[in-house]
Every structure is written in C-alpha cells, then in structure tokens.
C-alpha cells in the first residue's frame, strides 16, 4: 500500500487489508510505504490514528518508510493511492513484469467514480473518514478477488 508520506492513507490501507485477511483466514503479508521520505520513522498522522481507532483499527504502532526497489521482489501487488504515487512507483519498477504489479487501488472497485484516494493531509478531519470508506471498499474488493482466485486453484 503506497501513498506519498506513508502517514495518512497507506497505513490505513495496510491495517484494513490486514484485518480483512485475518477475518477471512487468508495468509497475506501486508505492508505500506511512501514515495517520499519526509516522514521516515514517524507514526501515522494523529488524525489518521484517531479516525482508524473510531473505525476499530489501531495503526499507532506503524512507522513510515520509503518504498524501495526491493519491494518489487517481495510483493505480488503494489497498490497506490493516487495517480502521482502510481507514476512514481511505476518509474521505480526495474522491469515491465514488476511494473505490472503496480495498480491504482480504486481501480479494484467496480463502477468506481473516482480514480484516486484524496490526500487528506492539508484538509480537515472529515477527509480521513472519506479515505477510510474508500479504502474499506477497495480492500473488500481485493479480498473477494483473492478468495475467488484461491477457490479456482
Ligand atoms: P499521505 O499524506 O501521502 O496520505 O501520507 C501526506 C502526508 C504528508 C505530506 C503529504 C501527504 N507532506 O507533504 O508532508
């Protein structure tokens, strides 16, 4: 799960996906990172922690890191929050196969009306619930897809 700072959107995406994988008993390694390095080592934004808690998730122990080229070796799917993150992560991909792992997370939502999870950093508290709801819907769609793939094997 990748955004710009790894303190607002992607930590929430990480924990939502982890919770859904646990709930559905699907072994999944989930992590998040930022394309920028401004907040490396920091806990998520206080507003993001507060809003996640309101929705039953604790993200306070997560720490920000910057995406690295090695992430392409470790992960099968790399979900980006917005078009800018998508372009930056694609530019880092060492091969076309690796680039194919990169997706806009909202592209997983059927009939999605928006392409990007809006950056809530410079806005108010309500932006964090919009982010949560969008990511919850996208992660649910991803989990259903993984479950279907497992059933087909
Ligand atoms: P995020 O939000 O990419 O969802 O973590 C941001 C966090 C920090 C900054 C921008 C966006 N910043 O400019 O420091």
mmCIF file of C-alpha atoms and ligand atoms in Angstrom:
data_model
loop_
_atom_site.group_PDB
_atom_site.id
_atom_site.type_symbol
_atom_site.label_atom_id
_atom_site.label_comp_id
_atom_site.label_asym_id
_atom_site.label_seq_id
_atom_site.Cartn_x
_atom_site.Cartn_y
_atom_site.Cartn_z
ATOM 1 C CA UNK A 1 0.000 0.000 0.000
ATOM 2 C CA UNK A 2 1.710 3.174 -1.145
ATOM 3 C CA UNK A 3 0.956 6.885 -0.747
ATOM 4 C CA UNK A 4 3.199 9.953 -0.574
ATOM 5 C CA UNK A 5 4.098 10.304 3.116
ATOM 6 C CA UNK A 6 3.078 6.877 4.495
ATOM 7 C CA UNK A 7 1.421 8.647 7.425
ATOM 8 C CA UNK A 8 -2.185 9.300 6.321
ATOM 9 C CA UNK A 9 -3.620 6.970 3.650
ATOM 10 C CA UNK A 10 -1.393 3.916 3.194
ATOM 11 C CA UNK A 11 -1.095 2.961 6.907
ATOM 12 C CA UNK A 12 -4.909 2.835 6.996
ATOM 13 C CA UNK A 13 -4.970 0.720 3.825
ATOM 14 C CA UNK A 14 -2.360 -1.591 5.357
ATOM 15 C CA UNK A 15 -4.335 -2.187 8.553
ATOM 16 C CA UNK A 16 -7.715 -2.544 6.812
ATOM 17 C CA UNK A 17 -6.235 -5.173 4.492
ATOM 18 C CA UNK A 18 -4.515 -6.977 7.349
ATOM 19 C CA UNK A 19 -7.777 -7.083 9.343
ATOM 20 C CA UNK A 20 -9.717 -8.414 6.348
ATOM 21 C CA UNK A 21 -7.099 -11.076 5.607
ATOM 22 C CA UNK A 22 -7.244 -12.220 9.244
ATOM 23 C CA UNK A 23 -11.038 -12.192 9.207
ATOM 24 C CA UNK A 24 -11.145 -14.344 6.055
ATOM 25 C CA UNK A 25 -8.288 -16.561 7.225
ATOM 26 C CA UNK A 26 -6.157 -15.663 4.199
ATOM 27 C CA UNK A 27 -2.380 -15.682 4.780
ATOM 28 C CA UNK A 28 -1.258 -12.370 3.351
ATOM 29 C CA UNK A 29 1.815 -10.280 4.017
ATOM 30 C CA UNK A 30 0.739 -6.653 4.002
ATOM 31 C CA UNK A 31 2.928 -3.571 4.344
ATOM 32 C CA UNK A 32 2.876 0.097 3.394
ATOM 33 C CA UNK A 33 5.365 2.729 2.293
ATOM 34 C CA UNK A 34 5.598 6.271 0.948
ATOM 35 C CA UNK A 35 7.106 7.539 -2.275
ATOM 36 C CA UNK A 36 8.578 10.448 -0.299
ATOM 37 C CA UNK A 37 10.993 10.218 2.592
ATOM 38 C CA UNK A 38 9.839 13.229 4.650
ATOM 39 C CA UNK A 39 8.280 11.182 7.455
ATOM 40 C CA UNK A 40 10.521 8.113 7.674
ATOM 41 C CA UNK A 41 10.339 6.521 11.134
ATOM 42 C CA UNK A 42 7.295 8.537 12.199
ATOM 43 C CA UNK A 43 3.995 7.166 13.485
ATOM 44 C CA UNK A 44 0.925 7.849 11.339
ATOM 45 C CA UNK A 45 -0.630 11.326 11.447
ATOM 46 C CA UNK A 46 -2.577 11.811 14.716
ATOM 47 C CA UNK A 47 -5.792 12.444 12.734
ATOM 48 C CA UNK A 48 -5.321 9.173 10.865
ATOM 49 C CA UNK A 49 -4.698 7.256 14.111
ATOM 50 C CA UNK A 50 -7.808 8.833 15.662
ATOM 51 C CA UNK A 51 -10.033 8.079 12.707
ATOM 52 C CA UNK A 52 -8.812 4.499 12.344
ATOM 53 C CA UNK A 53 -9.477 3.953 16.057
ATOM 54 C CA UNK A 54 -13.008 5.292 15.605
ATOM 55 C CA UNK A 55 -13.424 2.557 12.993
ATOM 56 C CA UNK A 56 -11.984 -0.158 15.227
ATOM 57 C CA UNK A 57 -8.390 -0.297 13.956
ATOM 58 C CA UNK A 58 -5.170 0.503 15.801
ATOM 59 C CA UNK A 59 -2.492 1.912 13.481
ATOM 60 C CA UNK A 60 -0.492 3.692 16.178
ATOM 61 C CA UNK A 61 2.398 1.211 16.113
ATOM 62 C CA UNK A 62 3.051 1.513 12.364
ATOM 63 C CA UNK A 63 6.103 3.523 11.266
ATOM 64 C CA UNK A 64 6.656 5.315 7.990
ATOM 65 C CA UNK A 65 9.201 4.112 5.465
ATOM 66 C CA UNK A 66 10.051 4.895 1.886
ATOM 67 C CA UNK A 67 9.336 2.404 -0.897
ATOM 68 C CA UNK A 68 12.443 0.738 -2.280
ATOM 69 C CA UNK A 69 13.210 -1.199 -5.428
ATOM 70 C CA UNK A 70 13.453 -4.341 -3.254
ATOM 71 C CA UNK A 71 9.720 -4.132 -2.562
ATOM 72 C CA UNK A 72 9.176 -5.364 -6.100
ATOM 73 C CA UNK A 73 10.877 -8.660 -5.166
ATOM 74 C CA UNK A 74 8.826 -9.140 -2.007
ATOM 75 C CA UNK A 75 5.297 -8.221 -3.057
ATOM 76 C CA UNK A 76 2.949 -9.543 -5.728
ATOM 77 C CA UNK A 77 0.737 -6.455 -5.788
ATOM 78 C CA UNK A 78 1.580 -2.842 -5.107
ATOM 79 C CA UNK A 79 -1.481 -0.641 -4.606
ATOM 80 C CA UNK A 80 -1.058 3.100 -4.977
ATOM 81 C CA UNK A 81 -3.445 5.722 -3.650
ATOM 82 C CA UNK A 82 -3.342 8.322 -6.434
ATOM 83 C CA UNK A 83 -2.116 8.995 -9.932
ATOM 84 C CA UNK A 84 1.047 10.723 -8.730
ATOM 85 C CA UNK A 85 2.016 7.768 -6.481
ATOM 86 C CA UNK A 86 1.198 5.434 -9.378
ATOM 87 C CA UNK A 87 3.545 7.266 -11.743
ATOM 88 C CA UNK A 88 6.337 7.455 -9.149
ATOM 89 C CA UNK A 89 6.139 3.746 -8.283
ATOM 90 C CA UNK A 90 5.968 2.731 -11.951
ATOM 91 C CA UNK A 91 9.111 4.785 -12.581
ATOM 92 C CA UNK A 92 10.900 2.792 -9.866
ATOM 93 C CA UNK A 93 9.941 -0.608 -11.315
ATOM 94 C CA UNK A 94 13.034 -2.446 -12.580
ATOM 95 C CA UNK A 95 11.167 -4.379 -15.308
ATOM 96 C CA UNK A 96 7.864 -4.450 -17.165
ATOM 97 C CA UNK A 97 6.807 -7.525 -15.148
ATOM 98 C CA UNK A 98 7.396 -5.549 -11.972
ATOM 99 C CA UNK A 99 5.546 -2.553 -13.354
ATOM 100 C CA UNK A 100 2.543 -4.808 -13.949
ATOM 101 C CA UNK A 101 2.313 -5.315 -10.167
ATOM 102 C CA UNK A 102 1.508 -1.626 -9.675
ATOM 103 C CA UNK A 103 -2.163 -0.650 -9.566
ATOM 104 C CA UNK A 104 -4.332 2.256 -8.513
ATOM 105 C CA UNK A 105 -6.187 0.827 -5.527
ATOM 106 C CA UNK A 106 -9.547 2.315 -6.521
ATOM 107 C CA UNK A 107 -9.338 0.557 -9.889
ATOM 108 C CA UNK A 108 -10.300 -2.582 -7.926
ATOM 109 C CA UNK A 109 -13.709 -1.084 -7.121
ATOM 110 C CA UNK A 110 -16.400 -1.941 -9.686
ATOM 111 C CA UNK A 111 -18.017 1.132 -11.230
ATOM 112 C CA UNK A 112 -15.622 3.367 -9.313
ATOM 113 C CA UNK A 113 -16.486 7.017 -9.762
ATOM 114 C CA UNK A 114 -13.089 8.368 -8.675
ATOM 115 C CA UNK A 115 -9.610 7.132 -9.564
ATOM 116 C CA UNK A 116 -7.639 8.468 -6.598
ATOM 117 C CA UNK A 117 -7.911 8.373 -2.814
ATOM 118 C CA UNK A 118 -7.810 12.117 -1.981
ATOM 119 C CA UNK A 119 -4.829 13.264 0.091
ATOM 120 C CA UNK A 120 -6.330 14.356 3.453
ATOM 121 C CA UNK A 121 -3.097 15.885 4.837
ATOM 122 C CA UNK A 122 -3.949 19.554 4.258
ATOM 123 C CA UNK A 123 -7.691 19.190 4.926
ATOM 124 C CA UNK A 124 -9.957 18.658 7.912
ATOM 125 C CA UNK A 125 -10.835 15.617 9.991
ATOM 126 C CA UNK A 126 -13.751 14.603 7.760
ATOM 127 C CA UNK A 127 -11.305 13.856 4.942
ATOM 128 C CA UNK A 128 -9.931 10.950 6.961
ATOM 129 C CA UNK A 129 -13.313 9.210 7.121
ATOM 130 C CA UNK A 130 -13.717 9.631 3.341
ATOM 131 C CA UNK A 131 -10.298 7.979 2.955
ATOM 132 C CA UNK A 132 -11.309 5.164 5.335
ATOM 133 C CA UNK A 133 -14.551 4.447 3.494
ATOM 134 C CA UNK A 134 -12.870 4.409 0.071
ATOM 135 C CA UNK A 135 -10.096 2.101 1.280
ATOM 136 C CA UNK A 136 -12.526 -0.189 3.071
ATOM 137 C CA UNK A 137 -14.470 -0.663 -0.163
ATOM 138 C CA UNK A 138 -11.317 -1.219 -2.231
ATOM 139 C CA UNK A 139 -9.783 -3.694 0.249
ATOM 140 C CA UNK A 140 -13.048 -5.638 0.398
ATOM 141 C CA UNK A 141 -12.980 -5.940 -3.407
ATOM 142 C CA UNK A 142 -9.350 -7.109 -3.319
ATOM 143 C CA UNK A 143 -10.067 -9.727 -0.628
ATOM 144 C CA UNK A 144 -13.036 -11.086 -2.584
ATOM 145 C CA UNK A 145 -10.829 -11.324 -5.696
ATOM 146 C CA UNK A 146 -8.094 -13.195 -3.775
ATOM 147 C CA UNK A 147 -10.668 -15.575 -2.275
ATOM 148 C CA UNK A 148 -12.067 -16.318 -5.732
ATOM 149 C CA UNK A 149 -8.560 -16.937 -7.096
ATOM 150 C CA UNK A 150 -7.830 -19.352 -4.227
ATOM 151 C CA UNK A 151 -11.077 -21.237 -4.881
ATOM 152 C CA UNK A 152 -10.180 -21.640 -8.561
ATOM 153 C CA UNK A 153 -6.814 -23.254 -7.756
HETATM 154 P P1 LIG B 1 -0.146 10.584 2.800
HETATM 155 O O1 LIG B 1 -0.398 12.133 3.158
HETATM 156 O O2 LIG B 1 0.580 10.574 1.469
HETATM 157 O O3 LIG B 1 -1.524 10.019 2.694
HETATM 158 O O4 LIG B 1 0.676 10.011 3.928
HETATM 159 C C1 LIG B 1 0.623 13.087 3.199
HETATM 160 C C2 LIG B 1 1.460 13.146 4.270
HETATM 161 C C3 LIG B 1 2.447 14.126 4.326
HETATM 162 C C4 LIG B 1 2.587 15.023 3.290
HETATM 163 C C5 LIG B 1 1.737 14.955 2.205
HETATM 164 C C6 LIG B 1 0.762 13.981 2.148
HETATM 165 N N1 LIG B 1 3.567 16.034 3.364
HETATM 166 O O5 LIG B 1 3.588 16.900 2.472
HETATM 167 O O6 LIG B 1 4.385 16.033 4.304
#
